[in-house]
Amino acid sequence: MERYIEPFKVKVVEPIAEVSRDERVAAIKRSGYNLFKLRAEEIYIDLLTDSGTSAMSDNQWAGIMLGDESYAGSRNYFHFEETINDITGLEHVIPVHQGRVAENLLFQTIATKGSIIPNNSHFDTTRANVEYQGAKALDLLCEEGRDPGLIAPFKGNMDIQALKDLIADVGTDRIPMVMITVTNNSGGGQPVAMANIREVSAVCREHNLPLFFDAARFAENAYFIKVREPEYADRSIEEIVKEMFSYVDGCTMSAKKDGMVNMGGFLATRDGDLAERIRNLLILVEGFPTYGGLSGRDLEAISRGLREVLDYRYLHFRIGQVTDLGEQLTEGGVPILRPAGGHAIYLNAGEFLPHLKPNAFPGQSLAVSLYVEAGIRGVEIGTFMFGGKDPETGEERTARHELVRLAIPRRVYTTMQMNYVGQAILDLYAQREAMRGMKVVKEPAFLRHFSATLEYLEQEETITAS
Ligand SMILES: *Cc1c(COP(=O)(O)O)cnc(C)c1O
């Protein structure tokens, strides 16, 4: 990969408190070995999520001062609308305070009990909002995407044949729309090829089915198209984005990702009737259509962020930082999911700690060690997050993979800090045999990973749990 450097310099700094290893040990004990219960100030480098954690530019902060807080018709709304029209070609723009509200309003409007919404992979909130309407959220990810060890350029692609088969099987009446998530968050931030988007679109148009993007990382996806799909090598990011959106009828967007802001989102569509129905619901839950749960200044920051994210040098730096961390780890023999996606690295904790079986939570043990030894917060995505008692049989379920996700915030950490993260993981890898398994000692009925309490297993228990 062509070398990247930060295409910005620092104007304001945010100090990071010094927290000693002893203090981290005390903090994680107090938190019941649950990283969600730490105070953020107890962390040196926070890789919990790339959502809402971006650093804004001086241009965005300047835009904040130009916020017009009129209840109706704020100038910032018109700038927001024009920007989204211009970048995506989608005509009707509805602001919301975050992506899941766009999903909620959309599926309330178009889905009913028995509907099926296919996607390459639904993101958690998308799936939940589809299912809340009694509809089915169906993942039709391509075969490469389902093989974690395989190196392929577009592991986020939809399985076109599966989509055709579905339409042949159930007919179009039960499918109110098709979605493509760019990049595919649940699949590790893997991109979708332009060729795939074009083909899905052709199938949808043939059958008169609307196609929407879940567009949270649309610019990162466009970067991958530019560098991996040869016919796009000489096209600008703006041109690629425009072509991507030319194949869809609308999108939902969490601006907390490629909007480069800390809060916000929107829904955009070519369908005026749909937009009107959604605006009627918007007034009930978010607000008047020219602000939709956001301040005028927020709308301005998003408008500016959406332009900045299209800068090739920024994207090259951004994806370069993620890729480089992945390479540093791979060269040191650390097992990760490959190729690295756009926004995160996934440590394969099952292979990192082969002496720990899924029911000893290798991912959680690794995530806790990474915090204690280096002050870094990642998140377990494995049996701690997805396991727990089967509601029918009462048996402990295990996840398909034991992972720790390290999501990289946009423009926040320097390359030196990223190197520190890489080195810390390599150091942990050298001491991996000493890492003990864990057990859950207290858990709620649902979504236990947010609040459950854990403890380390004794050495003998680690062996028997294995
Ligand atoms: C974050 C995200 C959402 C939900 O957006 P929020 O702003 O967190 O409500 C939906 N889809 C994808 C792909 C996301 O990454």
Tab-separated table of C-alpha atoms in Angstrom, residues 147-459:
chain	number	residue	atom	x	y	z
A	147	ASP	CA	-15.554	-17.696	5.264
A	148	PRO	CA	-13.519	-15.804	7.893
A	149	GLY	CA	-10.181	-17.157	6.677
A	150	LEU	CA	-10.612	-16.252	3.020
A	151	ILE	CA	-8.845	-13.250	1.472
A	152	ALA	CA	-11.181	-11.637	-1.070
A	153	PRO	CA	-11.654	-8.006	-2.136
A	154	PHE	CA	-15.424	-7.647	-1.653
A	155	LYS	CA	-16.556	-9.890	1.163
A	156	GLY	CA	-19.571	-7.631	1.776
A	157	ASN	CA	-21.264	-8.537	-1.539
A	158	MET	CA	-24.808	-9.806	-1.632
A	159	ASP	CA	-25.441	-13.314	-2.957
A	160	ILE	CA	-27.330	-12.430	-6.142
A	161	GLN	CA	-28.523	-15.976	-6.821
A	162	ALA	CA	-29.935	-16.205	-3.294
A	163	LEU	CA	-31.826	-12.957	-3.905
A	164	LYS	CA	-33.243	-14.283	-7.193
A	165	ASP	CA	-34.198	-17.565	-5.518
A	166	LEU	CA	-35.932	-15.706	-2.710
A	167	ILE	CA	-37.984	-13.649	-5.168
A	168	ALA	CA	-38.880	-16.793	-7.134
A	169	ASP	CA	-39.848	-18.554	-3.896
A	170	VAL	CA	-41.954	-16.001	-2.065
A	171	GLY	CA	-42.876	-13.537	-4.819
A	172	THR	CA	-42.470	-9.775	-4.588
A	173	ASP	CA	-45.531	-9.011	-2.473
A	174	ARG	CA	-43.851	-10.010	0.736
A	175	ILE	CA	-40.641	-8.091	-0.017
A	176	PRO	CA	-41.275	-4.373	0.561
A	177	MET	CA	-37.625	-3.514	-0.144
A	178	VAL	CA	-34.093	-4.828	-0.469
A	179	MET	CA	-31.168	-3.306	1.438
A	180	ILE	CA	-27.398	-3.273	1.043
A	181	THR	CA	-25.233	-2.226	3.988
A	182	VAL	CA	-22.100	-0.337	2.910
A	183	THR	CA	-19.654	-1.264	4.243
A	184	ASN	CA	-20.998	-4.442	5.802
A	185	ASN	CA	-20.667	-3.607	9.506
A	186	SER	CA	-21.818	-6.943	10.933
A	187	GLY	CA	-19.434	-8.700	8.554
A	188	GLY	CA	-16.389	-6.768	9.827
A	189	GLY	CA	-16.620	-3.640	7.660
A	190	GLN	CA	-16.098	-5.549	4.421
A	191	PRO	CA	-16.916	-3.586	1.248
A	192	VAL	CA	-19.483	-4.206	-1.490
A	193	ALA	CA	-18.318	-3.995	-5.131
A	194	MET	CA	-19.913	-1.558	-7.582
A	195	ALA	CA	-20.532	-4.544	-9.853
A	196	ASN	CA	-22.510	-6.209	-7.075
A	197	ILE	CA	-24.534	-3.065	-6.299
A	198	ARG	CA	-25.315	-2.729	-10.025
A	199	GLU	CA	-26.431	-6.338	-10.277
A	200	VAL	CA	-28.616	-6.219	-7.164
A	201	SER	CA	-30.156	-3.051	-8.538
A	202	ALA	CA	-30.896	-4.717	-11.895
A	203	VAL	CA	-32.657	-7.598	-10.135
A	204	CYS	CA	-34.658	-5.157	-7.995
A	205	ARG	CA	-35.643	-2.997	-10.987
A	206	GLU	CA	-36.709	-6.055	-12.972
A	207	HIS	CA	-39.095	-6.955	-10.153
A	208	ASN	CA	-40.058	-3.392	-9.215
A	209	LEU	CA	-38.564	-3.693	-5.726
A	210	PRO	CA	-37.127	-0.584	-4.065
A	211	LEU	CA	-33.436	-0.852	-3.109
A	212	PHE	CA	-32.036	1.117	-0.156
A	213	PHE	CA	-28.537	1.530	1.231
A	214	ASP	CA	-27.793	1.358	4.908
A	215	ALA	CA	-25.184	3.985	4.110
A	216	ALA	CA	-23.310	4.520	7.421
A	217	ARG	CA	-19.865	3.921	5.819
A	218	PHE	CA	-20.626	4.821	2.184
A	219	ALA	CA	-17.383	6.789	1.689
A	220	GLU	CA	-15.189	4.021	3.111
A	221	ASN	CA	-16.959	1.652	0.712
A	222	ALA	CA	-16.273	4.036	-2.204
A	223	TYR	CA	-12.561	4.079	-1.279
A	224	PHE	CA	-12.423	0.279	-1.484
A	225	ILE	CA	-14.144	0.383	-4.892
A	226	LYS	CA	-11.518	2.854	-6.104
A	227	VAL	CA	-8.537	0.814	-4.945
A	228	ARG	CA	-9.892	-2.702	-5.602
A	229	GLU	CA	-12.157	-2.506	-8.654
A	230	PRO	CA	-9.816	-1.735	-11.577
A	231	GLU	CA	-12.272	0.221	-13.731
A	232	TYR	CA	-12.685	2.763	-10.893
A	233	ALA	CA	-8.986	3.427	-10.258
A	234	ASP	CA	-9.107	6.803	-12.021
A	235	ARG	CA	-12.493	7.916	-10.795
A	236	SER	CA	-12.870	10.390	-7.937
A	237	ILE	CA	-14.541	9.382	-4.669
A	238	GLU	CA	-17.366	11.851	-5.478
A	239	GLU	CA	-17.978	10.143	-8.822
A	240	ILE	CA	-17.931	6.686	-7.275
A	241	VAL	CA	-20.340	7.742	-4.522
A	242	LYS	CA	-22.661	9.276	-7.098
A	243	GLU	CA	-22.674	6.096	-9.142
A	244	MET	CA	-23.261	3.936	-6.050
A	245	PHE	CA	-26.325	5.991	-5.126
A	246	SER	CA	-27.582	6.042	-8.741
A	247	TYR	CA	-28.499	2.363	-8.286
A	248	VAL	CA	-30.665	2.840	-5.185
A	249	ASP	CA	-34.014	4.408	-4.400
A	250	GLY	CA	-33.067	5.678	-0.985
A	251	CYS	CA	-30.934	5.236	2.112
A	252	THR	CA	-30.855	5.306	5.858
A	253	MET	CA	-27.757	6.899	7.318
A	254	SER	CA	-26.073	7.067	10.685
A	255	ALA	CA	-24.019	10.269	10.431
A	256	LYS	CA	-22.111	9.089	13.527
A	257	LYS	CA	-19.870	7.171	11.124
A	258	ASP	CA	-19.046	8.729	7.737
A	259	GLY	CA	-20.933	11.920	8.630
A	260	MET	CA	-17.915	12.683	10.848
A	261	VAL	CA	-20.065	13.972	13.706
A	262	ASN	CA	-20.896	12.834	17.210
A	263	MET	CA	-24.679	12.580	16.709
A	264	GLY	CA	-27.064	12.646	13.779
A	265	GLY	CA	-28.476	10.812	10.789
A	266	PHE	CA	-30.956	10.996	7.948
A	267	LEU	CA	-33.217	9.159	5.574
A	268	ALA	CA	-33.200	10.108	1.892
A	269	THR	CA	-35.342	8.809	-0.943
A	270	ARG	CA	-36.501	9.488	-4.493
A	271	ASP	CA	-40.056	8.517	-3.509
A	272	GLY	CA	-42.050	11.621	-2.575
A	273	ASP	CA	-45.027	9.654	-1.210
A	274	LEU	CA	-42.813	7.581	1.050
A	275	ALA	CA	-41.058	10.746	2.255
A	276	GLU	CA	-44.385	12.325	3.114
A	277	ARG	CA	-45.561	9.312	5.103
A	278	ILE	CA	-42.285	9.234	7.006
A	279	ARG	CA	-42.401	12.987	7.713
A	280	ASN	CA	-45.841	12.529	9.264
A	281	LEU	CA	-44.356	10.043	11.732
A	282	LEU	CA	-41.238	12.182	12.217
A	283	ILE	CA	-43.306	14.930	13.799
A	284	LEU	CA	-44.555	12.496	16.444
A	285	VAL	CA	-41.139	11.314	17.593
A	286	GLU	CA	-38.355	13.638	16.407
A	287	GLY	CA	-39.702	17.007	15.400
A	288	PHE	CA	-40.475	19.310	12.515
A	289	PRO	CA	-39.125	18.103	9.132
A	290	THR	CA	-36.470	20.829	8.919
A	291	TYR	CA	-34.703	19.719	12.090
A	292	GLY	CA	-35.790	16.156	12.925
A	293	GLY	CA	-34.278	15.868	16.406
A	294	LEU	CA	-31.143	17.868	15.603
A	295	SER	CA	-30.063	21.438	16.292
A	296	GLY	CA	-29.362	23.747	13.365
A	297	ARG	CA	-25.667	23.617	14.301
A	298	ASP	CA	-25.700	19.808	14.173
A	299	LEU	CA	-27.159	19.910	10.663
A	300	GLU	CA	-24.365	22.280	9.643
A	301	ALA	CA	-21.646	20.040	11.102
A	302	ILE	CA	-23.068	17.028	9.225
A	303	SER	CA	-23.254	18.949	5.932
A	304	ARG	CA	-19.585	19.844	6.263
A	305	GLY	CA	-18.579	16.383	7.482
A	306	LEU	CA	-20.231	14.739	4.476
A	307	ARG	CA	-18.018	16.814	2.168
A	308	GLU	CA	-14.835	16.189	4.131
A	309	VAL	CA	-15.301	12.429	4.174
A	310	LEU	CA	-15.116	12.393	0.357
A	311	ASP	CA	-11.470	13.556	0.423
A	312	TYR	CA	-9.331	10.764	-1.004
A	313	ARG	CA	-6.334	11.727	1.176
A	314	TYR	CA	-8.471	11.464	4.293
A	315	LEU	CA	-9.844	8.043	3.295
A	316	HIS	CA	-6.388	6.809	2.327
A	317	PHE	CA	-5.120	7.795	5.769
A	318	ARG	CA	-8.171	6.369	7.540
A	319	ILE	CA	-8.207	2.964	5.860
A	320	GLY	CA	-4.393	2.961	5.922
A	321	GLN	CA	-4.389	3.247	9.712
A	322	VAL	CA	-6.725	0.274	10.024
A	323	THR	CA	-4.870	-1.802	7.417
A	324	ASP	CA	-1.489	-1.047	8.973
A	325	LEU	CA	-2.573	-2.204	12.412
A	326	GLY	CA	-3.812	-5.418	10.814
A	327	GLU	CA	-0.483	-5.923	9.033
A	328	GLN	CA	1.564	-5.221	12.150
A	329	LEU	CA	-0.428	-7.925	13.959
A	330	THR	CA	-0.364	-10.435	11.110
A	331	GLU	CA	3.405	-10.092	10.762
A	332	GLY	CA	3.739	-10.818	14.488
A	333	GLY	CA	1.664	-13.989	14.080
A	334	VAL	CA	-1.428	-12.649	15.888
A	335	PRO	CA	-4.607	-14.253	14.487
A	336	ILE	CA	-7.047	-11.655	13.115
A	337	LEU	CA	-9.900	-11.731	10.622
A	338	ARG	CA	-8.546	-10.957	7.162
A	339	PRO	CA	-8.512	-8.914	5.113
A	340	ALA	CA	-8.963	-5.992	7.523
A	341	GLY	CA	-12.213	-4.106	6.929
A	342	GLY	CA	-12.658	-0.348	6.794
A	343	HIS	CA	-13.215	0.611	10.399
A	344	ALA	CA	-12.012	-2.161	12.703
A	345	ILE	CA	-9.617	-5.003	13.369
A	346	TYR	CA	-11.011	-8.228	14.817
A	347	LEU	CA	-8.689	-10.310	16.966
A	348	ASN	CA	-9.485	-14.000	16.733
A	349	ALA	CA	-9.515	-14.749	20.455
A	350	GLY	CA	-10.367	-18.404	19.925
A	351	GLU	CA	-7.030	-18.908	18.145
A	352	PHE	CA	-5.169	-16.377	20.310
A	353	LEU	CA	-6.131	-18.359	23.444
A	354	PRO	CA	-6.591	-21.948	22.225
A	355	HIS	CA	-6.361	-23.208	25.817
A	356	LEU	CA	-9.693	-21.486	26.593
A	357	LYS	CA	-12.930	-23.005	25.347
A	358	PRO	CA	-15.828	-20.696	24.384
A	359	ASN	CA	-17.500	-21.174	27.779
A	360	ALA	CA	-14.386	-19.719	29.452
A	361	PHE	CA	-14.864	-16.512	27.381
A	362	PRO	CA	-11.490	-16.168	25.623
A	363	GLY	CA	-12.572	-12.910	23.977
A	364	GLN	CA	-13.520	-11.311	27.270
A	365	SER	CA	-10.316	-12.531	28.917
A	366	LEU	CA	-8.280	-11.000	26.081
A	367	ALA	CA	-10.222	-7.722	26.135
A	368	VAL	CA	-9.742	-7.434	29.919
A	369	SER	CA	-5.995	-8.122	29.621
A	370	LEU	CA	-5.664	-5.527	26.888
A	371	TYR	CA	-7.214	-2.989	29.229
A	372	VAL	CA	-5.223	-3.981	32.309
A	373	GLU	CA	-1.857	-4.212	30.557
A	374	ALA	CA	-2.167	-1.299	28.125
A	375	GLY	CA	-5.243	0.825	28.937
A	376	ILE	CA	-6.890	-0.092	25.618
A	377	ARG	CA	-10.636	-0.810	25.416
A	378	GLY	CA	-11.982	-3.137	22.741
A	379	VAL	CA	-15.175	-5.153	22.827
A	380	GLU	CA	-15.764	-8.898	22.979
A	381	ILE	CA	-17.911	-10.239	20.158
A	382	GLY	CA	-18.285	-13.886	21.015
A	383	THR	CA	-19.887	-16.148	23.580
A	384	PHE	CA	-20.065	-13.422	26.237
A	385	MET	CA	-22.052	-11.202	23.854
A	386	PHE	CA	-24.102	-13.815	21.995
A	387	GLY	CA	-24.113	-16.838	24.310
A	388	GLY	CA	-26.114	-17.281	27.489
A	389	LYS	CA	-28.867	-19.670	28.335
A	390	ASP	CA	-31.031	-20.967	25.523
A	391	PRO	CA	-34.542	-19.817	26.551
A	392	GLU	CA	-36.003	-23.193	25.503
A	393	THR	CA	-33.463	-25.791	26.633
A	394	GLY	CA	-31.699	-23.825	29.399
A	395	GLU	CA	-28.358	-24.921	27.935
A	396	GLU	CA	-25.407	-22.517	27.598
A	397	ARG	CA	-25.047	-21.523	23.952
A	398	THR	CA	-21.745	-20.585	22.319
A	399	ALA	CA	-21.041	-18.077	19.541
A	400	ARG	CA	-19.755	-19.026	16.087
A	401	HIS	CA	-16.505	-17.052	16.541
A	402	GLU	CA	-14.684	-15.698	19.582
A	403	LEU	CA	-13.565	-12.198	18.606
A	404	VAL	CA	-12.380	-8.923	20.110
A	405	ARG	CA	-13.234	-5.916	17.959
A	406	LEU	CA	-10.949	-2.901	17.936
A	407	ALA	CA	-12.882	-0.143	16.147
A	408	ILE	CA	-10.830	2.876	15.141
A	409	PRO	CA	-12.368	6.345	15.688
A	410	ARG	CA	-11.970	8.778	12.767
A	411	ARG	CA	-9.126	11.359	12.959
A	412	VAL	CA	-8.747	10.801	16.722
A	413	TYR	CA	-5.576	8.780	17.309
A	414	THR	CA	-2.136	9.388	15.859
A	415	THR	CA	-0.141	6.787	14.027
A	416	MET	CA	2.179	6.607	17.058
A	417	GLN	CA	-0.808	5.717	19.243
A	418	MET	CA	-1.880	3.076	16.739
A	419	ASN	CA	1.624	1.605	16.812
A	420	TYR	CA	1.351	1.491	20.593
A	421	VAL	CA	-1.875	-0.521	20.220
A	422	GLY	CA	-0.160	-2.948	17.851
A	423	GLN	CA	2.846	-3.367	20.143
A	424	ALA	CA	0.634	-3.886	23.205
A	425	ILE	CA	-1.188	-6.727	21.442
A	426	LEU	CA	2.092	-8.310	20.321
A	427	ASP	CA	3.331	-8.149	23.944
A	428	LEU	CA	0.126	-9.817	25.149
A	429	TYR	CA	0.485	-12.485	22.474
A	430	ALA	CA	3.889	-13.389	23.914
A	431	GLN	CA	2.257	-13.974	27.330
A	432	ARG	CA	-0.943	-15.581	26.071
A	433	GLU	CA	-0.507	-18.879	27.892
A	434	ALA	CA	-0.837	-17.132	31.251
A	435	MET	CA	-4.290	-15.720	30.440
A	436	ARG	CA	-7.055	-17.293	32.445
A	437	GLY	CA	-10.620	-18.044	31.540
A	438	MET	CA	-13.591	-16.202	33.018
A	439	LYS	CA	-17.072	-16.961	34.263
A	440	VAL	CA	-20.249	-14.901	34.497
A	441	VAL	CA	-21.371	-14.467	38.096
A	442	LYS	CA	-24.377	-12.197	37.583
A	443	GLU	CA	-26.343	-11.464	34.435
A	444	PRO	CA	-29.567	-9.766	33.319
A	445	ALA	CA	-32.195	-11.542	31.191
A	446	PHE	CA	-31.269	-9.771	27.927
A	447	LEU	CA	-28.158	-8.245	26.307
A	448	ARG	CA	-25.973	-9.432	29.142
A	449	HIS	CA	-22.733	-8.045	27.723
A	450	PHE	CA	-23.713	-4.486	28.680
A	451	SER	CA	-24.120	-5.121	32.378
A	452	ALA	CA	-23.158	-8.664	33.481
A	453	THR	CA	-20.489	-9.203	36.147
A	454	LEU	CA	-17.638	-11.651	35.615
A	455	GLU	CA	-14.746	-13.158	37.569
A	456	TYR	CA	-11.607	-15.025	36.650
A	457	LEU	CA	-11.691	-18.808	36.885
A	458	GLU	CA	-9.161	-20.398	39.229
A	459	GLN	CA	-6.274	-22.075	37.422
